[in-house]
C-alpha cells in the first residue's frame, strides 16, 4: 500500500494541524502526552473540536459528519494522536453516537446526538460484567419489560471513567429463554441519576481509579430508551466493538512515543555511551518502527473496509497487534527512564518536562490494552474464524 500522501491530502493534514496546534491549548496537549489529562481537559478539547466541525467527522453529515475519504479519516486519527490532542471521548464519538445515528429513533437522534458530539452528555459503557468481560454474550444483567418501561437489575464492572458519567449505554438480557446466549440482549440508554444505581471506584496498580463498578437495583428505564429492536442488542454491540477495536490500536500514539524515545535516546547516557548506541535497545526500536509501519497500513485497510457501515474483521488483528506494540513501547520508555521512572502518585502535579516520572504509571496502565475491548486471546479466535476460515 502506498503510504505517501497526495498534495491534496497534505493540504488537508496541514489544515488539521492548524486547529490541533493552534486552537487546542498547549498545556492540555502536554498533559495529554503524559497521560495526565483531566475531565475538564477532555471536555474543553472536544468542544473546541466540535466548534471546528472535527469532533465526530465519521458520523452522518446531518449530525456533524464530514463525509471524508478513508485516507482523510486515517490522517485525522493519526494527527490527533501524533500531536497529543485529547481524542473525542470514545464512548461518545466512536461508540454510542454511531449506534444511535445508525439504529436509533428520530427522537433519540434529536435528543442525544448534538449533546453527545459536544460532550454535554458524558456517556459510560455498560458492557463488561464479572465473569462476562471478553465473553460479553455471557452477561447476566437483566432488563425486564414492565409496561412502558424496563426494570434493570445486575452489575457492570471495569467501567472506564464511569465516575464522570451522566448517561450509560447498557447491554442487558431481555429474553433469558433465547436459544443462544448472543440472542435475547437489548441495547438501552440509562440516565445515571435514576434511583437504584450505585457506583464504586476500583483502585488500580498504577495508583489511579479510572475504572468503576456499577450496581443496579430495580432501576427503571423508559421503554423509549431502547435503541433499535428488542433482543437485537448483540448486533449493535458487534457494530460498536468494531469501532472500539480500531481506536484501541492508537497507531499515531505509538508513532509519537517512538519519535520521543528516538530523540531522547540520543542524549541518555549509559556506561557504554548514549542509549541510542545500545545494540539491544536499537534492535527493539527497529522492531517497533517496522511494526508501526505495518499497523499504519492495516489501519488504512480497516478504515476503507468500514466505509460501508460494517465493521471489518481485520479490526481484531489491528487491535491485537496495536496494543502489543504500545505495550512494547512503554517497556522501552521504562528502560529509557531508568531510576527516574519511579512510580509516583498520579494525583501529584507533574511538569511537562518530567516525562520520565510517569513512565512506570503508563507502563502499568497499558497492561490493560490487551484485555479490554475483547482480550487478545478472543481476537485470535475471531481472526481464526472470520479471516482464516478455520
mmCIF file with all atom_site columns, C-alpha atoms in Angstrom, residues 187-303:
data_model
loop_
_atom_site.group_PDB
_atom_site.id
_atom_site.type_symbol
_atom_site.label_atom_id
_atom_site.label_alt_id
_atom_site.label_comp_id
_atom_site.label_asym_id
_atom_site.label_entity_id
_atom_site.label_seq_id
_atom_site.pdbx_PDB_ins_code
_atom_site.Cartn_x
_atom_site.Cartn_y
_atom_site.Cartn_z
_atom_site.occupancy
_atom_site.B_iso_or_equiv
_atom_site.pdbx_formal_charge
_atom_site.auth_seq_id
_atom_site.auth_comp_id
_atom_site.auth_asym_id
_atom_site.auth_atom_id
_atom_site.pdbx_PDB_model_num
ATOM 1   C CA . UNK A 1 187 ? -29.261 -2.028 23.937 1.00 0.00 ? 187 UNK A CA 1
ATOM 2   C CA . UNK A 1 188 ? -30.654 0.524  26.416 1.00 0.00 ? 188 UNK A CA 1
ATOM 3   C CA . UNK A 1 189 ? -29.857 4.138  27.315 1.00 0.00 ? 189 UNK A CA 1
ATOM 4   C CA . UNK A 1 190 ? -29.791 4.841  31.058 1.00 0.00 ? 190 UNK A CA 1
ATOM 5   C CA . UNK A 1 191 ? -29.813 8.171  32.898 1.00 0.00 ? 191 UNK A CA 1
ATOM 6   C CA . UNK A 1 192 ? -27.291 7.637  35.720 1.00 0.00 ? 192 UNK A CA 1
ATOM 7   C CA . UNK A 1 193 ? -29.264 9.920  38.033 1.00 0.00 ? 193 UNK A CA 1
ATOM 8   C CA . UNK A 1 194 ? -32.023 7.294  38.127 1.00 0.00 ? 194 UNK A CA 1
ATOM 9   C CA . UNK A 1 195 ? -32.696 5.858  41.619 1.00 0.00 ? 195 UNK A CA 1
ATOM 10  C CA . UNK A 1 196 ? -31.296 2.410  42.388 1.00 0.00 ? 196 UNK A CA 1
ATOM 11  C CA . UNK A 1 197 ? -27.798 2.930  40.938 1.00 0.00 ? 197 UNK A CA 1
ATOM 12  C CA . UNK A 1 198 ? -24.612 2.597  42.988 1.00 0.00 ? 198 UNK A CA 1
ATOM 13  C CA . UNK A 1 199 ? -21.156 3.266  41.534 1.00 0.00 ? 199 UNK A CA 1
ATOM 14  C CA . UNK A 1 200 ? -17.875 2.368  43.213 1.00 0.00 ? 200 UNK A CA 1
ATOM 15  C CA . UNK A 1 201 ? -14.320 3.231  42.122 1.00 0.00 ? 201 UNK A CA 1
ATOM 16  C CA . UNK A 1 202 ? -11.730 0.471  41.583 1.00 0.00 ? 202 UNK A CA 1
ATOM 17  C CA . UNK A 1 203 ? -8.168  1.355  42.617 1.00 0.00 ? 203 UNK A CA 1
ATOM 18  C CA . UNK A 1 204 ? -5.592  0.253  40.039 1.00 0.00 ? 204 UNK A CA 1
ATOM 19  C CA . UNK A 1 205 ? -1.969  -0.845 40.381 1.00 0.00 ? 205 UNK A CA 1
ATOM 20  C CA . UNK A 1 206 ? -0.700  2.465  38.953 1.00 0.00 ? 206 UNK A CA 1
ATOM 21  C CA . UNK A 1 207 ? -2.443  4.371  41.748 1.00 0.00 ? 207 UNK A CA 1
ATOM 22  C CA . UNK A 1 208 ? -5.329  5.709  39.677 1.00 0.00 ? 208 UNK A CA 1
ATOM 23  C CA . UNK A 1 209 ? -9.041  4.929  39.924 1.00 0.00 ? 209 UNK A CA 1
ATOM 24  C CA . UNK A 1 210 ? -10.147 5.380  36.333 1.00 0.00 ? 210 UNK A CA 1
ATOM 25  C CA . UNK A 1 211 ? -12.414 2.326  36.317 1.00 0.00 ? 211 UNK A CA 1
ATOM 26  C CA . UNK A 1 212 ? -15.565 1.642  38.303 1.00 0.00 ? 212 UNK A CA 1
ATOM 27  C CA . UNK A 1 213 ? -18.216 -0.927 39.059 1.00 0.00 ? 213 UNK A CA 1
ATOM 28  C CA . UNK A 1 214 ? -21.951 -0.226 38.930 1.00 0.00 ? 214 UNK A CA 1
ATOM 29  C CA . UNK A 1 215 ? -24.783 -1.972 40.740 1.00 0.00 ? 215 UNK A CA 1
ATOM 30  C CA . UNK A 1 216 ? -28.415 -1.780 39.586 1.00 0.00 ? 216 UNK A CA 1
ATOM 31  C CA . UNK A 1 217 ? -31.311 -2.495 41.928 1.00 0.00 ? 217 UNK A CA 1
ATOM 32  C CA . UNK A 1 218 ? -34.715 -2.292 40.218 1.00 0.00 ? 218 UNK A CA 1
ATOM 33  C CA . UNK A 1 219 ? -33.631 0.646  38.084 1.00 0.00 ? 219 UNK A CA 1
ATOM 34  C CA . UNK A 1 220 ? -36.425 1.931  35.837 1.00 0.00 ? 220 UNK A CA 1
ATOM 35  C CA . UNK A 1 221 ? -35.577 2.699  32.198 1.00 0.00 ? 221 UNK A CA 1
ATOM 36  C CA . UNK A 1 222 ? -38.307 4.174  29.966 1.00 0.00 ? 222 UNK A CA 1
ATOM 37  C CA . UNK A 1 223 ? -39.057 1.885  27.017 1.00 0.00 ? 223 UNK A CA 1
ATOM 38  C CA . UNK A 1 224 ? -38.421 4.827  24.704 1.00 0.00 ? 224 UNK A CA 1
ATOM 39  C CA . UNK A 1 225 ? -34.731 4.457  25.619 1.00 0.00 ? 225 UNK A CA 1
ATOM 40  C CA . UNK A 1 226 ? -34.487 1.108  23.826 1.00 0.00 ? 226 UNK A CA 1
ATOM 41  C CA . UNK A 1 227 ? -32.232 1.508  20.795 1.00 0.00 ? 227 UNK A CA 1
ATOM 42  C CA . UNK A 1 228 ? -33.384 -0.372 17.731 1.00 0.00 ? 228 UNK A CA 1
ATOM 43  C CA . UNK A 1 229 ? -35.277 -3.601 18.254 1.00 0.00 ? 229 UNK A CA 1
ATOM 44  C CA . UNK A 1 230 ? -35.636 -5.564 21.464 1.00 0.00 ? 230 UNK A CA 1
ATOM 45  C CA . UNK A 1 231 ? -33.362 -8.619 21.613 1.00 0.00 ? 231 UNK A CA 1
ATOM 46  C CA . UNK A 1 232 ? -31.148 -7.300 18.787 1.00 0.00 ? 232 UNK A CA 1
ATOM 47  C CA . UNK A 1 233 ? -28.527 -5.767 21.091 1.00 0.00 ? 233 UNK A CA 1
ATOM 48  C CA . UNK A 1 234 ? -25.818 -8.234 20.113 1.00 0.00 ? 234 UNK A CA 1
ATOM 49  C CA . UNK A 1 235 ? -25.929 -6.932 16.544 1.00 0.00 ? 235 UNK A CA 1
ATOM 50  C CA . UNK A 1 236 ? -25.450 -3.364 17.753 1.00 0.00 ? 236 UNK A CA 1
ATOM 51  C CA . UNK A 1 237 ? -22.720 -4.377 20.188 1.00 0.00 ? 237 UNK A CA 1
ATOM 52  C CA . UNK A 1 238 ? -20.700 -6.003 17.387 1.00 0.00 ? 238 UNK A CA 1
ATOM 53  C CA . UNK A 1 239 ? -21.030 -2.806 15.339 1.00 0.00 ? 239 UNK A CA 1
ATOM 54  C CA . UNK A 1 240 ? -19.752 -0.803 18.315 1.00 0.00 ? 240 UNK A CA 1
ATOM 55  C CA . UNK A 1 241 ? -16.902 -3.138 19.197 1.00 0.00 ? 241 UNK A CA 1
ATOM 56  C CA . UNK A 1 242 ? -15.522 -2.979 15.658 1.00 0.00 ? 242 UNK A CA 1
ATOM 57  C CA . UNK A 1 243 ? -15.149 0.784  16.075 1.00 0.00 ? 243 UNK A CA 1
ATOM 58  C CA . UNK A 1 244 ? -13.683 0.374  19.565 1.00 0.00 ? 244 UNK A CA 1
ATOM 59  C CA . UNK A 1 245 ? -11.002 -2.119 18.487 1.00 0.00 ? 245 UNK A CA 1
ATOM 60  C CA . UNK A 1 246 ? -9.884  0.121  15.652 1.00 0.00 ? 246 UNK A CA 1
ATOM 61  C CA . UNK A 1 247 ? -9.431  3.003  18.097 1.00 0.00 ? 247 UNK A CA 1
ATOM 62  C CA . UNK A 1 248 ? -7.663  0.998  20.800 1.00 0.00 ? 248 UNK A CA 1
ATOM 63  C CA . UNK A 1 249 ? -4.728  0.358  18.449 1.00 0.00 ? 249 UNK A CA 1
ATOM 64  C CA . UNK A 1 250 ? -3.675  4.051  18.677 1.00 0.00 ? 250 UNK A CA 1
ATOM 65  C CA . UNK A 1 251 ? -1.107  3.800  15.907 1.00 0.00 ? 251 UNK A CA 1
ATOM 66  C CA . UNK A 1 252 ? -0.497  7.557  15.919 1.00 0.00 ? 252 UNK A CA 1
ATOM 67  C CA . UNK A 1 253 ? 0.150   7.494  19.656 1.00 0.00 ? 253 UNK A CA 1
ATOM 68  C CA . UNK A 1 254 ? 2.697   4.745  19.127 1.00 0.00 ? 254 UNK A CA 1
ATOM 69  C CA . UNK A 1 255 ? 4.406   6.820  16.444 1.00 0.00 ? 255 UNK A CA 1
ATOM 70  C CA . UNK A 1 256 ? 4.599   9.823  18.776 1.00 0.00 ? 256 UNK A CA 1
ATOM 71  C CA . UNK A 1 257 ? 6.055   7.740  21.619 1.00 0.00 ? 257 UNK A CA 1
ATOM 72  C CA . UNK A 1 258 ? 8.558   6.209  19.196 1.00 0.00 ? 258 UNK A CA 1
ATOM 73  C CA . UNK A 1 259 ? 9.678   9.640  17.955 1.00 0.00 ? 259 UNK A CA 1
ATOM 74  C CA . UNK A 1 260 ? 10.045  10.946 21.516 1.00 0.00 ? 260 UNK A CA 1
ATOM 75  C CA . UNK A 1 261 ? 12.047  7.863  22.510 1.00 0.00 ? 261 UNK A CA 1
ATOM 76  C CA . UNK A 1 262 ? 14.327  8.085  19.481 1.00 0.00 ? 262 UNK A CA 1
ATOM 77  C CA . UNK A 1 263 ? 15.093  11.734 20.224 1.00 0.00 ? 263 UNK A CA 1
ATOM 78  C CA . UNK A 1 264 ? 15.656  11.145 23.934 1.00 0.00 ? 264 UNK A CA 1
ATOM 79  C CA . UNK A 1 265 ? 17.846  8.062  23.491 1.00 0.00 ? 265 UNK A CA 1
ATOM 80  C CA . UNK A 1 266 ? 20.494  10.081 21.666 1.00 0.00 ? 266 UNK A CA 1
ATOM 81  C CA . UNK A 1 267 ? 21.215  12.041 24.867 1.00 0.00 ? 267 UNK A CA 1
ATOM 82  C CA . UNK A 1 268 ? 20.554  9.407  27.539 1.00 0.00 ? 268 UNK A CA 1
ATOM 83  C CA . UNK A 1 269 ? 23.878  8.200  28.995 1.00 0.00 ? 269 UNK A CA 1
ATOM 84  C CA . UNK A 1 270 ? 24.745  4.589  29.786 1.00 0.00 ? 270 UNK A CA 1
ATOM 85  C CA . UNK A 1 271 ? 28.019  3.015  30.895 1.00 0.00 ? 271 UNK A CA 1
ATOM 86  C CA . UNK A 1 272 ? 28.934  2.424  27.250 1.00 0.00 ? 272 UNK A CA 1
ATOM 87  C CA . UNK A 1 273 ? 27.697  5.680  25.732 1.00 0.00 ? 273 UNK A CA 1
ATOM 88  C CA . UNK A 1 274 ? 24.285  7.036  24.647 1.00 0.00 ? 274 UNK A CA 1
ATOM 89  C CA . UNK A 1 275 ? 21.330  4.657  24.937 1.00 0.00 ? 275 UNK A CA 1
ATOM 90  C CA . UNK A 1 276 ? 20.738  5.019  21.195 1.00 0.00 ? 276 UNK A CA 1
ATOM 91  C CA . UNK A 1 277 ? 24.002  3.113  20.626 1.00 0.00 ? 277 UNK A CA 1
ATOM 92  C CA . UNK A 1 278 ? 22.983  0.125  22.741 1.00 0.00 ? 278 UNK A CA 1
ATOM 93  C CA . UNK A 1 279 ? 22.562  -2.836 20.388 1.00 0.00 ? 279 UNK A CA 1
ATOM 94  C CA . UNK A 1 280 ? 19.645  -4.392 22.240 1.00 0.00 ? 280 UNK A CA 1
ATOM 95  C CA . UNK A 1 281 ? 17.767  -1.081 22.539 1.00 0.00 ? 281 UNK A CA 1
ATOM 96  C CA . UNK A 1 282 ? 18.446  -0.242 18.891 1.00 0.00 ? 282 UNK A CA 1
ATOM 97  C CA . UNK A 1 283 ? 17.151  -3.643 17.742 1.00 0.00 ? 283 UNK A CA 1
ATOM 98  C CA . UNK A 1 284 ? 13.977  -3.198 19.787 1.00 0.00 ? 284 UNK A CA 1
ATOM 99  C CA . UNK A 1 285 ? 13.446  0.240  18.264 1.00 0.00 ? 285 UNK A CA 1
ATOM 100 C CA . UNK A 1 286 ? 13.871  -1.146 14.740 1.00 0.00 ? 286 UNK A CA 1
ATOM 101 C CA . UNK A 1 287 ? 11.271  -3.819 15.507 1.00 0.00 ? 287 UNK A CA 1
ATOM 102 C CA . UNK A 1 288 ? 8.903   -1.173 16.854 1.00 0.00 ? 288 UNK A CA 1
ATOM 103 C CA . UNK A 1 289 ? 9.315   1.020  13.771 1.00 0.00 ? 289 UNK A CA 1
ATOM 104 C CA . UNK A 1 290 ? 8.621   -1.875 11.403 1.00 0.00 ? 290 UNK A CA 1
ATOM 105 C CA . UNK A 1 291 ? 5.560   -2.858 13.406 1.00 0.00 ? 291 UNK A CA 1
ATOM 106 C CA . UNK A 1 292 ? 4.207   0.700  13.372 1.00 0.00 ? 292 UNK A CA 1
ATOM 107 C CA . UNK A 1 293 ? 4.570   0.892  9.586  1.00 0.00 ? 293 UNK A CA 1
ATOM 108 C CA . UNK A 1 294 ? 2.649   -2.369 9.197  1.00 0.00 ? 294 UNK A CA 1
ATOM 109 C CA . UNK A 1 295 ? -0.023  -1.171 11.618 1.00 0.00 ? 295 UNK A CA 1
ATOM 110 C CA . UNK A 1 296 ? -0.441  2.086  9.709  1.00 0.00 ? 296 UNK A CA 1
ATOM 111 C CA . UNK A 1 297 ? -1.132  0.155  6.509  1.00 0.00 ? 297 UNK A CA 1
ATOM 112 C CA . UNK A 1 298 ? -3.520  -2.181 8.352  1.00 0.00 ? 298 UNK A CA 1
ATOM 113 C CA . UNK A 1 299 ? -5.387  0.756  9.886  1.00 0.00 ? 299 UNK A CA 1
ATOM 114 C CA . UNK A 1 300 ? -5.970  2.181  6.413  1.00 0.00 ? 300 UNK A CA 1
ATOM 115 C CA . UNK A 1 301 ? -7.331  -1.200 5.296  1.00 0.00 ? 301 UNK A CA 1
ATOM 116 C CA . UNK A 1 302 ? -9.739  -1.320 8.226  1.00 0.00 ? 302 UNK A CA 1
ATOM 117 C CA . UNK A 1 303 ? -10.882 2.258  7.647  1.00 0.00 ? 303 UNK A CA 1
#
